[in-house]
Amino acid sequence: MRVPMSLVLITISALVISFAEASDPSPLQDFCVAIGDLKNGVFVNGKFCKDPKQAKAEDFFYSGLNQAGTTNNRVKSNVTTVNVDQIPGLNTLGISLVRIDYAPYGQNPPHTHPRATEILVLVEGTLYVGFVSSNQDNNRLFAKVLNPGDVFVFPIGMIHFQVNIGKTPAVAFAGLSSQNAGVITIADTVFGSTPPINPDILAQAFQLDVNVVKDLEAKFKN
């Protein structure tokens, strides 16, 4: 019996959809190591859920983003995070929020969010922002100068930055597509890891004198 082509196409489409739906869930933390003995398992990928009947308005509420964060630090910026740790009701919803304050000439240094795309809107000041694409895209820089009301998107996993190029403070808000986006600040991670990465490795990777690397590791030591 000859099978109609329409039935073949429907079957193939169903298989494609089933494979897509069978993919692993996205990680909500740096890692979640499997354990054989359930009695010793205390973590899940994300957060445990309370009984929905016990939920209350406070589980979905946070107050304080009207307050500027202190920028008295080496990068002259501050990120106030509102994720699942601040709003338990964000659990499983795949979204979070940050407020970023920048002193004049302050910056949110090059970093990446391993679990989220970021969309940023500038409220006050002037920012120079950008991200760098992957090796496969030849590490192209995508950058713009933002003024109040401007919006810029940083794709998931891309190294990105923001710099206040104005003489007055700047304020931005950003949404992230994860309840716990994570952040890897490049300089802190590479030069401030625990234990430190062998200076000879970093000297070769960055084409620097090993003594320069040792000095950088001393500055970024946790």
CSV table of C-alpha atoms in Angstrom, one decimal:
chain,number,residue,atom,x,y,z
A,1,MET,CA,0.0,0.0,0.0
A,2,ARG,CA,1.3,3.4,-1.0
A,3,VAL,CA,1.5,5.8,1.9
A,4,PRO,CA,0.2,9.4,1.1
A,5,MET,CA,3.0,12.0,1.1
A,6,SER,CA,0.9,14.2,3.4
A,7,LEU,CA,0.9,11.4,6.0
A,8,VAL,CA,4.7,11.1,5.7
A,9,LEU,CA,5.1,14.9,6.2
A,10,ILE,CA,2.8,14.8,9.2
A,11,THR,CA,4.7,11.9,10.8
A,12,ILE,CA,8.1,13.7,10.3
A,13,SER,CA,6.7,16.9,11.7
A,14,ALA,CA,5.4,15.0,14.8
A,15,LEU,CA,8.8,13.4,15.3
A,16,VAL,CA,10.6,16.7,15.1
A,17,ILE,CA,8.2,18.3,17.6
A,18,SER,CA,8.6,15.3,20.0
A,19,PHE,CA,12.4,15.5,19.8
A,20,ALA,CA,12.3,19.3,20.5
A,21,GLU,CA,10.0,18.8,23.5
A,22,ALA,CA,12.3,16.0,24.8
A,23,SER,CA,15.3,18.3,25.2
A,24,ASP,CA,16.9,18.9,28.7
A,25,PRO,CA,15.6,21.7,30.8
A,26,SER,CA,17.7,24.9,30.8
A,27,PRO,CA,20.1,25.2,33.8
A,28,LEU,CA,19.1,27.6,36.5
A,29,GLN,CA,22.4,27.6,38.4
A,30,ASP,CA,26.1,27.0,37.6
A,31,PHE,CA,25.8,23.2,38.1
A,32,CYS,CA,23.5,20.6,39.6
A,33,VAL,CA,25.6,17.4,40.3
A,34,ALA,CA,23.6,14.1,40.1
A,35,ILE,CA,23.5,12.1,43.3
A,36,GLY,CA,22.7,8.4,43.7
A,37,ASP,CA,21.4,8.5,47.2
A,38,LEU,CA,18.2,10.6,47.3
A,39,LYS,CA,18.6,10.9,51.1
A,40,ASN,CA,21.6,13.2,50.5
A,41,GLY,CA,20.0,15.2,47.7
A,42,VAL,CA,19.2,18.8,48.9
A,43,PHE,CA,19.3,20.8,45.7
A,44,VAL,CA,17.2,21.0,42.6
A,45,ASN,CA,17.7,22.8,39.3
A,46,GLY,CA,16.1,26.0,40.5
A,47,LYS,CA,14.1,26.3,43.8
A,48,PHE,CA,11.7,24.0,45.6
A,49,CYS,CA,8.1,25.2,45.2
A,50,LYS,CA,5.7,25.9,48.1
A,51,ASP,CA,2.2,24.7,48.0
A,52,PRO,CA,0.4,27.1,45.6
A,53,LYS,CA,-2.4,27.5,48.1
A,54,GLN,CA,0.1,29.0,50.5
A,55,ALA,CA,1.3,31.7,48.0
A,56,LYS,CA,0.7,35.3,48.9
A,57,ALA,CA,1.2,38.7,47.3
A,58,GLU,CA,4.6,39.2,49.1
A,59,ASP,CA,6.0,36.3,47.1
A,60,PHE,CA,5.7,38.4,44.0
A,61,PHE,CA,6.8,41.7,45.4
A,62,TYR,CA,10.0,43.7,45.9
A,63,SER,CA,10.5,47.3,46.9
A,64,GLY,CA,13.6,49.4,46.6
A,65,LEU,CA,14.6,49.9,43.0
A,66,ASN,CA,14.0,53.6,43.4
A,67,GLN,CA,17.1,53.7,45.6
A,68,ALA,CA,20.5,54.3,43.9
A,69,GLY,CA,23.2,51.7,44.7
A,70,THR,CA,26.6,52.8,46.0
A,71,THR,CA,29.2,53.3,43.2
A,72,ASN,CA,32.1,53.8,45.6
A,73,ASN,CA,34.2,50.9,44.3
A,74,ARG,CA,36.9,50.2,41.7
A,75,VAL,CA,34.6,50.1,38.7
A,76,LYS,CA,32.4,53.0,39.9
A,77,SER,CA,29.1,51.1,39.3
A,78,ASN,CA,26.6,49.1,41.2
A,79,VAL,CA,24.1,46.4,40.1
A,80,THR,CA,21.0,45.9,42.2
A,81,THR,CA,19.6,42.4,41.3
A,82,VAL,CA,16.0,41.4,41.6
A,83,ASN,CA,15.9,37.7,40.8
A,84,VAL,CA,14.4,34.6,42.4
A,85,ASP,CA,16.4,35.2,45.6
A,86,GLN,CA,14.6,38.5,46.1
A,87,ILE,CA,11.2,37.5,44.6
A,88,PRO,CA,10.4,33.8,45.3
A,89,GLY,CA,7.4,34.0,42.9
A,90,LEU,CA,9.9,34.3,40.0
A,91,ASN,CA,10.7,30.6,40.4
A,92,THR,CA,10.2,28.8,37.0
A,93,LEU,CA,9.1,32.0,35.3
A,94,GLY,CA,12.3,32.6,33.4
A,95,ILE,CA,12.7,36.4,34.0
A,96,SER,CA,14.5,38.8,36.4
A,97,LEU,CA,15.5,42.4,36.6
A,98,VAL,CA,18.4,44.6,37.6
A,99,ARG,CA,19.0,48.3,38.3
A,100,ILE,CA,22.5,49.6,37.3
A,101,ASP,CA,24.0,52.8,38.7
A,102,TYR,CA,27.1,54.3,37.2
A,103,ALA,CA,29.2,57.1,38.6
A,104,PRO,CA,30.7,59.5,36.0
A,105,TYR,CA,33.1,57.5,33.9
A,106,GLY,CA,32.1,54.3,35.8
A,107,GLN,CA,31.5,51.0,34.0
A,108,ASN,CA,29.9,47.7,34.2
A,109,PRO,CA,33.0,45.8,33.1
A,110,PRO,CA,33.1,43.1,30.4
A,111,HIS,CA,31.1,40.2,31.6
A,112,THR,CA,28.6,37.5,30.4
A,113,HIS,CA,25.4,36.0,31.6
A,114,PRO,CA,25.6,32.2,31.0
A,115,ARG,CA,21.8,31.7,31.3
A,116,ALA,CA,20.1,34.8,29.9
A,117,THR,CA,19.7,37.4,27.2
A,118,GLU,CA,19.6,40.9,28.6
A,119,ILE,CA,17.6,43.9,27.4
A,120,LEU,CA,18.7,47.2,28.8
A,121,VAL,CA,16.9,50.6,28.8
A,122,LEU,CA,18.8,53.8,29.8
A,123,VAL,CA,16.9,56.1,32.1
A,124,GLU,CA,19.5,58.8,32.9
A,125,GLY,CA,22.9,59.8,31.5
A,126,THR,CA,24.8,58.6,28.5
A,127,LEU,CA,26.3,55.1,28.1
A,128,TYR,CA,28.6,53.5,25.6
A,129,VAL,CA,27.5,49.8,25.4
A,130,GLY,CA,28.4,46.8,23.4
A,131,PHE,CA,28.9,43.1,23.0
A,132,VAL,CA,31.4,40.9,21.2
A,133,SER,CA,30.2,38.0,19.1
A,134,SER,CA,31.7,34.4,19.2
A,135,ASN,CA,34.8,33.1,17.6
A,136,GLN,CA,32.7,31.7,14.8
A,137,ASP,CA,31.5,35.2,14.0
A,138,ASN,CA,35.1,36.6,14.1
A,139,ASN,CA,34.6,38.3,17.5
A,140,ARG,CA,32.8,41.3,16.0
A,141,LEU,CA,32.1,44.3,18.3
A,142,PHE,CA,28.5,45.6,18.2
A,143,ALA,CA,28.4,48.9,20.1
A,144,LYS,CA,26.2,52.0,20.4
A,145,VAL,CA,26.1,55.2,22.4
A,146,LEU,CA,22.8,55.3,24.4
A,147,ASN,CA,20.8,58.3,25.5
A,148,PRO,CA,17.8,58.2,27.9
A,149,GLY,CA,15.0,56.1,26.4
A,150,ASP,CA,17.3,54.0,24.2
A,151,VAL,CA,17.3,50.2,24.4
A,152,PHE,CA,20.0,47.7,23.7
A,153,VAL,CA,20.0,43.9,23.7
A,154,PHE,CA,22.9,41.7,24.8
A,155,PRO,CA,22.4,38.1,23.4
A,156,ILE,CA,22.8,35.2,25.8
A,157,GLY,CA,26.3,34.2,26.6
A,158,MET,CA,27.9,37.2,24.8
A,159,ILE,CA,30.6,39.2,26.5
A,160,HIS,CA,29.3,42.7,27.0
A,161,PHE,CA,29.8,46.0,28.8
A,162,GLN,CA,28.5,49.4,29.6
A,163,VAL,CA,30.5,52.6,30.3
A,164,ASN,CA,29.2,55.9,31.5
A,165,ILE,CA,30.8,58.4,29.1
A,166,GLY,CA,29.1,61.4,30.7
A,167,LYS,CA,30.1,63.8,33.5
A,168,THR,CA,26.9,63.0,35.5
A,169,PRO,CA,25.6,59.7,37.0
A,170,ALA,CA,23.8,57.3,34.8
A,171,VAL,CA,21.0,54.9,35.6
A,172,ALA,CA,19.7,51.9,33.6
A,173,PHE,CA,17.3,49.0,34.1
A,174,ALA,CA,17.6,45.6,32.4
A,175,GLY,CA,15.5,42.6,32.1
A,176,LEU,CA,17.1,39.1,31.9
A,177,SER,CA,15.5,35.9,30.5
A,178,SER,CA,16.2,33.8,33.5
A,179,GLN,CA,15.2,33.7,37.1
A,180,ASN,CA,18.9,33.4,37.9
A,181,ALA,CA,20.9,34.7,35.0
A,182,GLY,CA,24.3,34.3,36.6
A,183,VAL,CA,27.2,36.6,35.9
A,184,ILE,CA,30.8,36.0,35.0
A,185,THR,CA,33.0,39.1,35.1
A,186,ILE,CA,35.9,38.4,32.8
A,187,ALA,CA,38.8,40.1,34.7
A,188,ASP,CA,37.6,38.8,38.1
A,189,THR,CA,37.1,35.3,36.8
A,190,VAL,CA,40.4,35.0,34.9
A,191,PHE,CA,42.7,36.8,37.3
A,192,GLY,CA,40.8,36.3,40.6
A,193,SER,CA,39.9,32.6,40.5
A,194,THR,CA,40.3,30.4,43.6
A,195,PRO,CA,42.8,28.8,43.4
A,196,PRO,CA,44.6,31.1,40.9
A,197,ILE,CA,45.2,29.9,37.4
A,198,ASN,CA,48.9,29.3,36.7
A,199,PRO,CA,50.4,32.6,35.7
A,200,ASP,CA,52.4,31.0,32.9
A,201,ILE,CA,49.2,29.8,31.3
A,202,LEU,CA,47.6,33.3,31.4
A,203,ALA,CA,50.9,34.9,30.2
A,204,GLN,CA,50.8,32.8,27.1
A,205,ALA,CA,47.1,33.2,26.5
A,206,PHE,CA,47.1,37.0,26.8
A,207,GLN,CA,50.7,37.4,25.4
A,208,LEU,CA,51.8,39.2,28.6
A,209,ASP,CA,54.9,39.1,30.7
A,210,VAL,CA,54.4,36.6,33.5
A,211,ASN,CA,55.2,39.3,36.1
A,212,VAL,CA,52.3,41.4,34.7
A,213,VAL,CA,50.0,38.5,35.2
A,214,LYS,CA,51.2,38.0,38.7
A,215,ASP,CA,50.5,41.6,39.4
A,216,LEU,CA,47.0,41.3,38.0
A,217,GLU,CA,46.3,38.2,40.0
A,218,ALA,CA,47.4,40.1,43.2
A,219,LYS,CA,45.0,42.9,42.4
A,220,PHE,CA,42.0,40.6,41.7
A,221,LYS,CA,42.7,38.1,44.5
A,222,ASN,CA,39.5,37.3,46.3
